[in-house]
PDB file of C-alpha atoms and ligand atoms in Angstrom:
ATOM      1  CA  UNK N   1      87.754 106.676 118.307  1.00 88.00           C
ATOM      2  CA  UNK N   2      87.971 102.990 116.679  1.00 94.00           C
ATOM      3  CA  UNK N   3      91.127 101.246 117.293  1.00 96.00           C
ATOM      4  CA  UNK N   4      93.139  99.576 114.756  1.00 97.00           C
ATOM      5  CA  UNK N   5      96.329  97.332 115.015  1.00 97.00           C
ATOM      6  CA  UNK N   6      98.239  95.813 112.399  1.00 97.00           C
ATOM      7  CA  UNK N   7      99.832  92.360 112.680  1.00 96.00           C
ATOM      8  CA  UNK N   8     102.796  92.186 110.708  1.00 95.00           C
ATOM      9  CA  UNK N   9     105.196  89.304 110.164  1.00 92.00           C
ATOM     10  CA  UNK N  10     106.252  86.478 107.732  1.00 90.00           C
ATOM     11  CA  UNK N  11     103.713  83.615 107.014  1.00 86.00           C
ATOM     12  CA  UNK N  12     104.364  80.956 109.689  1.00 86.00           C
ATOM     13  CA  UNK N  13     105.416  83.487 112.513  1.00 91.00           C
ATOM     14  CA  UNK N  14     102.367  82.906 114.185  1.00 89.00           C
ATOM     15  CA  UNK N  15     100.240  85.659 113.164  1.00 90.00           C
ATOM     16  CA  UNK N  16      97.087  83.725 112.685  1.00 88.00           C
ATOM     17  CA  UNK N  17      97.609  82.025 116.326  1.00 89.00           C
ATOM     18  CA  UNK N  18      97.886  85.246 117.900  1.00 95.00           C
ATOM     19  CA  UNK N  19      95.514  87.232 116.247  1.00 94.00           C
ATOM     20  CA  UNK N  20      93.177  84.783 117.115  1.00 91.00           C
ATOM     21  CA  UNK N  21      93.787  85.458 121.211  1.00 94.00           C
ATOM     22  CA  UNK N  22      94.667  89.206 120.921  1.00 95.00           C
ATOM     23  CA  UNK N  23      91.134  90.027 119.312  1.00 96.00           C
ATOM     24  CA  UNK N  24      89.501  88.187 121.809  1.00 95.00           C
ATOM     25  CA  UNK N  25      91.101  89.599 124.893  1.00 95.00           C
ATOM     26  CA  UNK N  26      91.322  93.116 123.125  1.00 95.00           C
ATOM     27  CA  UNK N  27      87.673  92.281 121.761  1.00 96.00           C
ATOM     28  CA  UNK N  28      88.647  93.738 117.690  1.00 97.00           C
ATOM     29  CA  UNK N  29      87.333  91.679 114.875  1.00 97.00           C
ATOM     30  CA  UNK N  30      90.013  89.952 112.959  1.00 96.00           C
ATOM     31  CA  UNK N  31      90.488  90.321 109.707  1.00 97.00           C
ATOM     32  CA  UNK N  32      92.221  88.384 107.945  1.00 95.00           C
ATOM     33  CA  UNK N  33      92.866  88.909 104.181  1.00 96.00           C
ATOM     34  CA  UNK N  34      94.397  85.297 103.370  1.00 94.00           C
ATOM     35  CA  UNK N  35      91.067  83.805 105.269  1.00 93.00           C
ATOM     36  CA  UNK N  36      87.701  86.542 103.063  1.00 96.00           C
ATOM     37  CA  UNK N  37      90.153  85.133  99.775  1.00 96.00           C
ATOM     38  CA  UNK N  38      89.902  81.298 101.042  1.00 93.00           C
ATOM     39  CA  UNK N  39      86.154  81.676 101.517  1.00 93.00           C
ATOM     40  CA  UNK N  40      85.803  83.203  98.294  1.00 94.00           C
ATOM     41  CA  UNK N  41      87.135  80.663  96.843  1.00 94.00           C
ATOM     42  CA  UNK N  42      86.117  78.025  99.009  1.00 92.00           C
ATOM     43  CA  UNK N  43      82.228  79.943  97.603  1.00 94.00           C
ATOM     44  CA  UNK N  44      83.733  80.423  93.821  1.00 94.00           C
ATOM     45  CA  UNK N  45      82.816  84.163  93.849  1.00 95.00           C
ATOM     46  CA  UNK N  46      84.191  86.146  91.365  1.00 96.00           C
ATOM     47  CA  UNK N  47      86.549  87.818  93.764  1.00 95.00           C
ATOM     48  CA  UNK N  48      87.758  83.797  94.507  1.00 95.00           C
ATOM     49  CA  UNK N  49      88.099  82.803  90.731  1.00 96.00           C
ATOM     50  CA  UNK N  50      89.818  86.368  90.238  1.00 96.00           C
ATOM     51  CA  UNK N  51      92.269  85.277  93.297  1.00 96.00           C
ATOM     52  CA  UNK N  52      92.712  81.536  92.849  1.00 95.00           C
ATOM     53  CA  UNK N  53      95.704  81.573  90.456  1.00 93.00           C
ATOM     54  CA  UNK N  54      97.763  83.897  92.700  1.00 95.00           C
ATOM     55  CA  UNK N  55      97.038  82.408  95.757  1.00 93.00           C
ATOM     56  CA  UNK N  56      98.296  78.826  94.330  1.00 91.00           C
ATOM     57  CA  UNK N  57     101.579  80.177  93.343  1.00 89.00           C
ATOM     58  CA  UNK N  58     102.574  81.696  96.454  1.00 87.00           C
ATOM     59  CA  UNK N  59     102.258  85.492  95.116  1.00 91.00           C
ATOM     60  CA  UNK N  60     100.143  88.574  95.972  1.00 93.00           C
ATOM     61  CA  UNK N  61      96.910  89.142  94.963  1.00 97.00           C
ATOM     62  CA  UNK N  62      96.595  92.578  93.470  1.00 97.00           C
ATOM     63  CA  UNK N  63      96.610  95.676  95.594  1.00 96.00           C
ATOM     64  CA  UNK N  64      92.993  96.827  93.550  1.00 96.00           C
ATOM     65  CA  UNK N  65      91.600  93.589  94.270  1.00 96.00           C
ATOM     66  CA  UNK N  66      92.779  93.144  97.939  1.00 97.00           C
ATOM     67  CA  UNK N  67      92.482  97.150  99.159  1.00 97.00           C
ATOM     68  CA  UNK N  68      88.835  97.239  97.600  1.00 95.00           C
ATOM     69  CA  UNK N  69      88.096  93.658  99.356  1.00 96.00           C
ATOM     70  CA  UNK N  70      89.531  94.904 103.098  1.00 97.00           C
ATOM     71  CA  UNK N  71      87.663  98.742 102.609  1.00 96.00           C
ATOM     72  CA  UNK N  72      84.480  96.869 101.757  1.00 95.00           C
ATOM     73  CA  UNK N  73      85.193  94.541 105.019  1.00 96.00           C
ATOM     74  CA  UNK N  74      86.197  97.104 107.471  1.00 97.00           C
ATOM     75  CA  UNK N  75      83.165  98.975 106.484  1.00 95.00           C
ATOM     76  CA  UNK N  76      80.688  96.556 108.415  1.00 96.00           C
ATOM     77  CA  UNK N  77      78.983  97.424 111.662  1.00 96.00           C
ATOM     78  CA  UNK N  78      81.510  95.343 113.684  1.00 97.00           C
ATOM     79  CA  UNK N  79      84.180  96.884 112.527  1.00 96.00           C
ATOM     80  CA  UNK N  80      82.568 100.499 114.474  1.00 95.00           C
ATOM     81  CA  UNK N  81      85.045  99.788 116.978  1.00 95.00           C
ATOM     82  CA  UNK N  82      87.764  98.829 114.979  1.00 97.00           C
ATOM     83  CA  UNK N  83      90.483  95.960 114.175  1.00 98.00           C
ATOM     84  CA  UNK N  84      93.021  93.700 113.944  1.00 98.00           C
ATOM     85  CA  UNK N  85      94.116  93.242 110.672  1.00 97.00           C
ATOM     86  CA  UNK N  86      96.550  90.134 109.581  1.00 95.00           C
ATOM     87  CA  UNK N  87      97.518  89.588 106.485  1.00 93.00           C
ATOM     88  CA  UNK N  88      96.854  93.257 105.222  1.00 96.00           C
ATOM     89  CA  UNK N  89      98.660  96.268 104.467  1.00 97.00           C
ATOM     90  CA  UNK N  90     101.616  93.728 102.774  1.00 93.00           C
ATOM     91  CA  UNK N  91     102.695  96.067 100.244  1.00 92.00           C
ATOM     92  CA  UNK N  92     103.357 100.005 100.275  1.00 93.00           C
ATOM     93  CA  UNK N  93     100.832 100.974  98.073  1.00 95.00           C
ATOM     94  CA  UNK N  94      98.316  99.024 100.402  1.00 97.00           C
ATOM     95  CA  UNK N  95      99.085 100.463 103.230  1.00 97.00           C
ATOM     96  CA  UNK N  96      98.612 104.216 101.922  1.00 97.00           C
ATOM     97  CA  UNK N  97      95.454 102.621 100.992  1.00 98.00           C
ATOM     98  CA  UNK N  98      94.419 101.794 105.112  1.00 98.00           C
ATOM     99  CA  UNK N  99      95.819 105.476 105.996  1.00 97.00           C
ATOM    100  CA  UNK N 100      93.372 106.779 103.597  1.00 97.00           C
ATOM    101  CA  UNK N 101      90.627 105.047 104.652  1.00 96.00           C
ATOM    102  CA  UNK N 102      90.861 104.758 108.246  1.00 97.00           C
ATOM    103  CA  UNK N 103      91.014 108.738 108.015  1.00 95.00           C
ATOM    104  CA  UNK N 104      87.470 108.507 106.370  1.00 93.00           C
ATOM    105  CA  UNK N 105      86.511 105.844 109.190  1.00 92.00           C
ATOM    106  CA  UNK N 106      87.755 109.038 111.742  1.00 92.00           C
ATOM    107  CA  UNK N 107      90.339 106.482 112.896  1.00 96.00           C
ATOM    108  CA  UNK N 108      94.049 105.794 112.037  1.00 97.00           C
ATOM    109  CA  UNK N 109      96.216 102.500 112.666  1.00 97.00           C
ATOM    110  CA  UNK N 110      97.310 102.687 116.644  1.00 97.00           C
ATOM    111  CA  UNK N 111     100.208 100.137 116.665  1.00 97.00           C
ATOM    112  CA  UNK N 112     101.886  97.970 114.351  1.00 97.00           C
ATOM    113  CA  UNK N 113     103.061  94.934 116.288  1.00 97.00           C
ATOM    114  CA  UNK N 114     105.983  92.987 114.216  1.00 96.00           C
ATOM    115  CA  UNK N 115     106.353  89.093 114.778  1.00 96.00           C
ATOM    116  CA  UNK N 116     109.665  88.619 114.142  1.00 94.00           C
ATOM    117  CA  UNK N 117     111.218  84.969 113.366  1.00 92.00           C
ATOM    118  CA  UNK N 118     114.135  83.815 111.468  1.00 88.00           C
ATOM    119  CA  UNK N 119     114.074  82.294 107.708  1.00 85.00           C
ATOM    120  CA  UNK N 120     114.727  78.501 108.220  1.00 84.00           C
ATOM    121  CA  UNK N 121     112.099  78.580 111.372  1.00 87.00           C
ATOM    122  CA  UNK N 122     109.447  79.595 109.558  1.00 89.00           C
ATOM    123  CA  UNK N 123     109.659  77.220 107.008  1.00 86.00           C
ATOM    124  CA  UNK N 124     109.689  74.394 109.083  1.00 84.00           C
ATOM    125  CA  UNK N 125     106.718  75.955 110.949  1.00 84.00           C
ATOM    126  CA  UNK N 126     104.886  76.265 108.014  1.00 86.00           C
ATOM    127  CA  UNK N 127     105.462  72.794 105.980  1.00 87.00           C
ATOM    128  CA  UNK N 128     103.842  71.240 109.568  1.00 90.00           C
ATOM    129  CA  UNK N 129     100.469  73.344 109.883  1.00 90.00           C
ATOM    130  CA  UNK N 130      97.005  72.351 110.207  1.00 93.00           C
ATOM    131  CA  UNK N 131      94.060  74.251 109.415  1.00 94.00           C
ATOM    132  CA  UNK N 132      90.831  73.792 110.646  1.00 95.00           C
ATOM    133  CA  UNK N 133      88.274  73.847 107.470  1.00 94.00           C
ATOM    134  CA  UNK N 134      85.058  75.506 109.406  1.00 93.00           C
ATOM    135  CA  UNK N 135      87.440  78.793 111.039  1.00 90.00           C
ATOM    136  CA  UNK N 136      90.546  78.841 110.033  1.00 90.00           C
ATOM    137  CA  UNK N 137      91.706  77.982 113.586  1.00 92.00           C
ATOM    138  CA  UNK N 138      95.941  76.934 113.082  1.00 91.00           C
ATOM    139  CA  UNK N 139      97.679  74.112 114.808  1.00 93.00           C
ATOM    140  CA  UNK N 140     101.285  72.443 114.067  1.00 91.00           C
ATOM    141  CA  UNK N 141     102.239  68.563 114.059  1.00 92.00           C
ATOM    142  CA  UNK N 142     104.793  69.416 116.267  1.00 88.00           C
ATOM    143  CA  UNK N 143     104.970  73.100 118.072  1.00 86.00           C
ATOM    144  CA  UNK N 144     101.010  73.021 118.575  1.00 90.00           C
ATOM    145  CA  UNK N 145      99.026  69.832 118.286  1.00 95.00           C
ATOM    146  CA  UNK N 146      95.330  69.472 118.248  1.00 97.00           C
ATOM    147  CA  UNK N 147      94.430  67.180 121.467  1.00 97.00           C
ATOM    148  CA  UNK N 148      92.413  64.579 118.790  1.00 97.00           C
ATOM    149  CA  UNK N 149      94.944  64.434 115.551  1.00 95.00           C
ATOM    150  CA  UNK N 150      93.313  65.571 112.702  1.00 96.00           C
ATOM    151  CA  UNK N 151      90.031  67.545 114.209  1.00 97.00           C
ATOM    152  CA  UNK N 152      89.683  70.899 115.314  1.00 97.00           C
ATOM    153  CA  UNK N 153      89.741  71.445 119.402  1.00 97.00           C
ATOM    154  CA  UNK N 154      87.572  74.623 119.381  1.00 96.00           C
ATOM    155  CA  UNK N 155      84.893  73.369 116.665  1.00 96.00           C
ATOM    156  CA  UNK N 156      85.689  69.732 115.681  1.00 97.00           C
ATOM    157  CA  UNK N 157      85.817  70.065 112.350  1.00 97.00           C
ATOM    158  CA  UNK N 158      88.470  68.467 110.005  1.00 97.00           C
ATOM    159  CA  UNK N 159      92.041  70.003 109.929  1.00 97.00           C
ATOM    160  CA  UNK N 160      93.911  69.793 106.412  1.00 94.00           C
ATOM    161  CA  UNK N 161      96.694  71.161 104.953  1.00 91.00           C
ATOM    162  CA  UNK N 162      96.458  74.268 103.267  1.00 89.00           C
ATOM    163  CA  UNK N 163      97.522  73.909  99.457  1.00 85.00           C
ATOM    164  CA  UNK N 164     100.174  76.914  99.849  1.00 85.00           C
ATOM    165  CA  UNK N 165     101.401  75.081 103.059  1.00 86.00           C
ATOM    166  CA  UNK N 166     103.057  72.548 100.588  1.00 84.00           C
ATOM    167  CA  UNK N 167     106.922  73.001 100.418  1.00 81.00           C
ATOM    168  CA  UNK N 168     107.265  74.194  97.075  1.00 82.00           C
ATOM    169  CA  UNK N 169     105.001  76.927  97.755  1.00 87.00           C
ATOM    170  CA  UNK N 170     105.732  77.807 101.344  1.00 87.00           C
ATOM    171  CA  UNK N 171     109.879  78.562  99.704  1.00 86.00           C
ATOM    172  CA  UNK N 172     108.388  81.163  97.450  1.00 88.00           C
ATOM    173  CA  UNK N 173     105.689  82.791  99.764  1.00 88.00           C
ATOM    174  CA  UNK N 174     108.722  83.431 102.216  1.00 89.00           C
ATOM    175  CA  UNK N 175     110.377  85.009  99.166  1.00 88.00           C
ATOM    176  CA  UNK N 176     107.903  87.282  98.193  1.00 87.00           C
ATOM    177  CA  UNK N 177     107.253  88.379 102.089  1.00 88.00           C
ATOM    178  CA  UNK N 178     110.506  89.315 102.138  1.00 86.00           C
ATOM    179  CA  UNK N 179     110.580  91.121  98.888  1.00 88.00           C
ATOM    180  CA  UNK N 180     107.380  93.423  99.208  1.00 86.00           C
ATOM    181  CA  UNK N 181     106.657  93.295 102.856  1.00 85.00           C
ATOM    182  CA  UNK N 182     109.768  94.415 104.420  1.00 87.00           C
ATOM    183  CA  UNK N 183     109.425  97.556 102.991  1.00 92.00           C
ATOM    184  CA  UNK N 184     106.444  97.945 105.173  1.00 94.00           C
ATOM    185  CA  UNK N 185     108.263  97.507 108.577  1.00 94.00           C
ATOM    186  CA  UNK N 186     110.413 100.195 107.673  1.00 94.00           C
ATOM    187  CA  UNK N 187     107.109 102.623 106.608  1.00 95.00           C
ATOM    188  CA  UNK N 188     105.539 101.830 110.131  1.00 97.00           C
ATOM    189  CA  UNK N 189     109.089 102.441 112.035  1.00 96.00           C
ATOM    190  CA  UNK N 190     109.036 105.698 110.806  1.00 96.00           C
ATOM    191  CA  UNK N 191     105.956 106.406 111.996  1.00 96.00           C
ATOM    192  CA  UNK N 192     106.375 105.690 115.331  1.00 96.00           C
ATOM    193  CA  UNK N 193     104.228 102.248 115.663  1.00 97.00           C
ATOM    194  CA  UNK N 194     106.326  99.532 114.952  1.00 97.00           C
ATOM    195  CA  UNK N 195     106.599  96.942 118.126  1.00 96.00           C
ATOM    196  CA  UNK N 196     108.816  94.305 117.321  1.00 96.00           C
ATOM    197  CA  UNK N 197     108.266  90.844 119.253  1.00 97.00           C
ATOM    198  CA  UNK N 198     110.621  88.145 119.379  1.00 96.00           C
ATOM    199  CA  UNK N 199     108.010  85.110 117.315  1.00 95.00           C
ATOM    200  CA  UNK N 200     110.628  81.964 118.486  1.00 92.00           C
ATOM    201  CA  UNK N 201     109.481  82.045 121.873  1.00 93.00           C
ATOM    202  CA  UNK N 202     106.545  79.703 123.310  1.00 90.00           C
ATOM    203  CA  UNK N 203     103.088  80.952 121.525  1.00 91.00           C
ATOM    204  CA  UNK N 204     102.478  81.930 125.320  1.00 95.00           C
ATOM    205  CA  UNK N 205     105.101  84.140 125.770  1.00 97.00           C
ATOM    206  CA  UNK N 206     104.528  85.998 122.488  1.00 96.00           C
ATOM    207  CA  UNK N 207     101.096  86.730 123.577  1.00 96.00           C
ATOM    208  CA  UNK N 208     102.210  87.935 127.034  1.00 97.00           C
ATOM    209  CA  UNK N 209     104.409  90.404 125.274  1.00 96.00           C
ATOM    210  CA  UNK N 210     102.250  91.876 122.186  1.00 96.00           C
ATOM    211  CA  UNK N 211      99.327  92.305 125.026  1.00 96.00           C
ATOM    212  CA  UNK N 212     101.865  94.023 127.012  1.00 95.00           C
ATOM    213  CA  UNK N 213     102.875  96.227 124.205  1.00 93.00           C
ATOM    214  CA  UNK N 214      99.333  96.856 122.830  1.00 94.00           C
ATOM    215  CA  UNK N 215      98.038  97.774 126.611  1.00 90.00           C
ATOM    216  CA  UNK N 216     100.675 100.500 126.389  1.00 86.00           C
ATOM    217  CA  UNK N 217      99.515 101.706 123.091  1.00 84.00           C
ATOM    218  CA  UNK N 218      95.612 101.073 122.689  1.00 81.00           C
TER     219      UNK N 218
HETATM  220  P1  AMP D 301      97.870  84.284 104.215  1.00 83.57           P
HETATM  221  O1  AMP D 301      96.778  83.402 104.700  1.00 83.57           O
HETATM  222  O2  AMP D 301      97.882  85.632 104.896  1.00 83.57           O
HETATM  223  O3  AMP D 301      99.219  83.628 104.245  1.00 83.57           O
HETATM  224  O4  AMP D 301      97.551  84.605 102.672  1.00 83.57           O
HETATM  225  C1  AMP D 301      97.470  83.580 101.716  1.00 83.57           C
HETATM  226  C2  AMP D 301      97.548  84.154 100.311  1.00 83.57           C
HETATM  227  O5  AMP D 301      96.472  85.074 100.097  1.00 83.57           O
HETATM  228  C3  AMP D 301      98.808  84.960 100.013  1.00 83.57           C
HETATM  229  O6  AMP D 301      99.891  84.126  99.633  1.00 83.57           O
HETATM  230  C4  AMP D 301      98.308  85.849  98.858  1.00 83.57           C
HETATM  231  O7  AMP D 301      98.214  85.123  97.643  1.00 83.57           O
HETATM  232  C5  AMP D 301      96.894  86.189  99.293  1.00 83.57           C
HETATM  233  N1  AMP D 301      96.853  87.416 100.128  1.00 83.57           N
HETATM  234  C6  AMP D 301      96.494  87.514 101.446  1.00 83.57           C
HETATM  235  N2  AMP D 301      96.576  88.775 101.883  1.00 83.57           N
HETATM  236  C7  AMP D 301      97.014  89.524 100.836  1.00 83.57           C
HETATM  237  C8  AMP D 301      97.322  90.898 100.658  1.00 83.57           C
HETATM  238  N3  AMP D 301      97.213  91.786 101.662  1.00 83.57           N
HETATM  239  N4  AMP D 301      97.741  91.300  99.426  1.00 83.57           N
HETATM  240  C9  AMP D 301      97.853  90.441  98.407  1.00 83.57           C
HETATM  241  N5  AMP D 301      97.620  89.116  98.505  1.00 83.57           N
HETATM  242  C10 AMP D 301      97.193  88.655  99.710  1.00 83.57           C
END
């Protein structure tokens, strides 16, 4: 049976950091919804044109748009073995979506690990991240520096700063996480397969204990 975990947690609790270790020690594909929407745009497909105006004011991208994006993505031959999904379910409706189509994958989600870290962290987290333009690899200024400033230590390519990392738009994407995402924590409590990690420890220490959960889990 494929395995599938869901990374939940506010943007700038690390997600993207640890979802890039976890699926290479647990060996799942990550997919990540905010990254297929940057390449689309970064490609001006029509998904990307139909996203762009969304994405630059900080709010969700429709559930038809996003649910019919992930289902086409999860559908690939790497995905036989499942995934690690960041960035998607973030709404209710999306997440009956994944139910319904993991069933018809003959899979379900396994564990929901939640990346938990206050309000005024996360926004000085964010408003200091780097991005790496050729993978979407994540560093900070200050909590996680590249060894060269400004390039990429796995690739080399340029790091810049994401256009929703700006502080304007970084207040309201913590607004509308909180608004249409908690309800989500509370829909995978109930079913058993929330893990909640404490996200202001060392980026170590985090991964220590969401491997440690998963291994009990997966
Ligand atoms: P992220 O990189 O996960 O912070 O996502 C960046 C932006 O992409 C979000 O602010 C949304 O505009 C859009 N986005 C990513 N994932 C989703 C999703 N599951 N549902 C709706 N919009 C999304």
């Amino acid at each position: 049976m494929p395995t599938y975990v869901v990374l939940l947690g506010p943007p700038g609790a690390g997600k993207g950091t640890q979802a890039q270790i976890i699926s290479k020690t647990m060996d799942l594909p990550h997919i990540s919804s905010g990254d297929i929407f940057r390449e689309n745009m970064k490609n001006q497909t029509e998904l990307g044109r139909q996203a762009k105006g969304y994405m630059d004011r900080g709010e969700l991208v429709p559930d038809d748009l996003t649910i019919a994006m992930i289902r086409e993505r999860l559908s690939r031959p790497d995905c036989a073995r499942g995934a690690l999904l960041d960035g998607f379910p973030r709404t209710p409706p999306q997440a009956q979506a994944l139910d319904g189509m993991l069933a018809e994958f003959n899979g379900r989600v396994n564990a929901v690990p939640y990346i938990k870290v206050s309000e005024n962290v996360l926004i000085e987290r964010l408003t200091g991240r780097w991005t790496c333009r050729a993978q979407g690899h994540v560093f900070h200024e200050k909590f996680n520096p590249p060894e060269k400033p400004g390039v990429c230590d796995y690739d080399g390519s340029e790091l810049y700063q994401r256009d929703d990392d700006k502080a304007e738009t970084v207040a309201n994407r913590i607004k509308v996480y909180f608004a249409q995402t908690m309800p989500l924590i509370d829909y995978y409590q109930k079913a058993g397969l929330l893990i909640e990690v404490d996200g202001a420890q060392p980026i170590e220490k985090v991964t220590a204990d969401l491997l440690e959960a998963l291994q009990a889990r997966t």
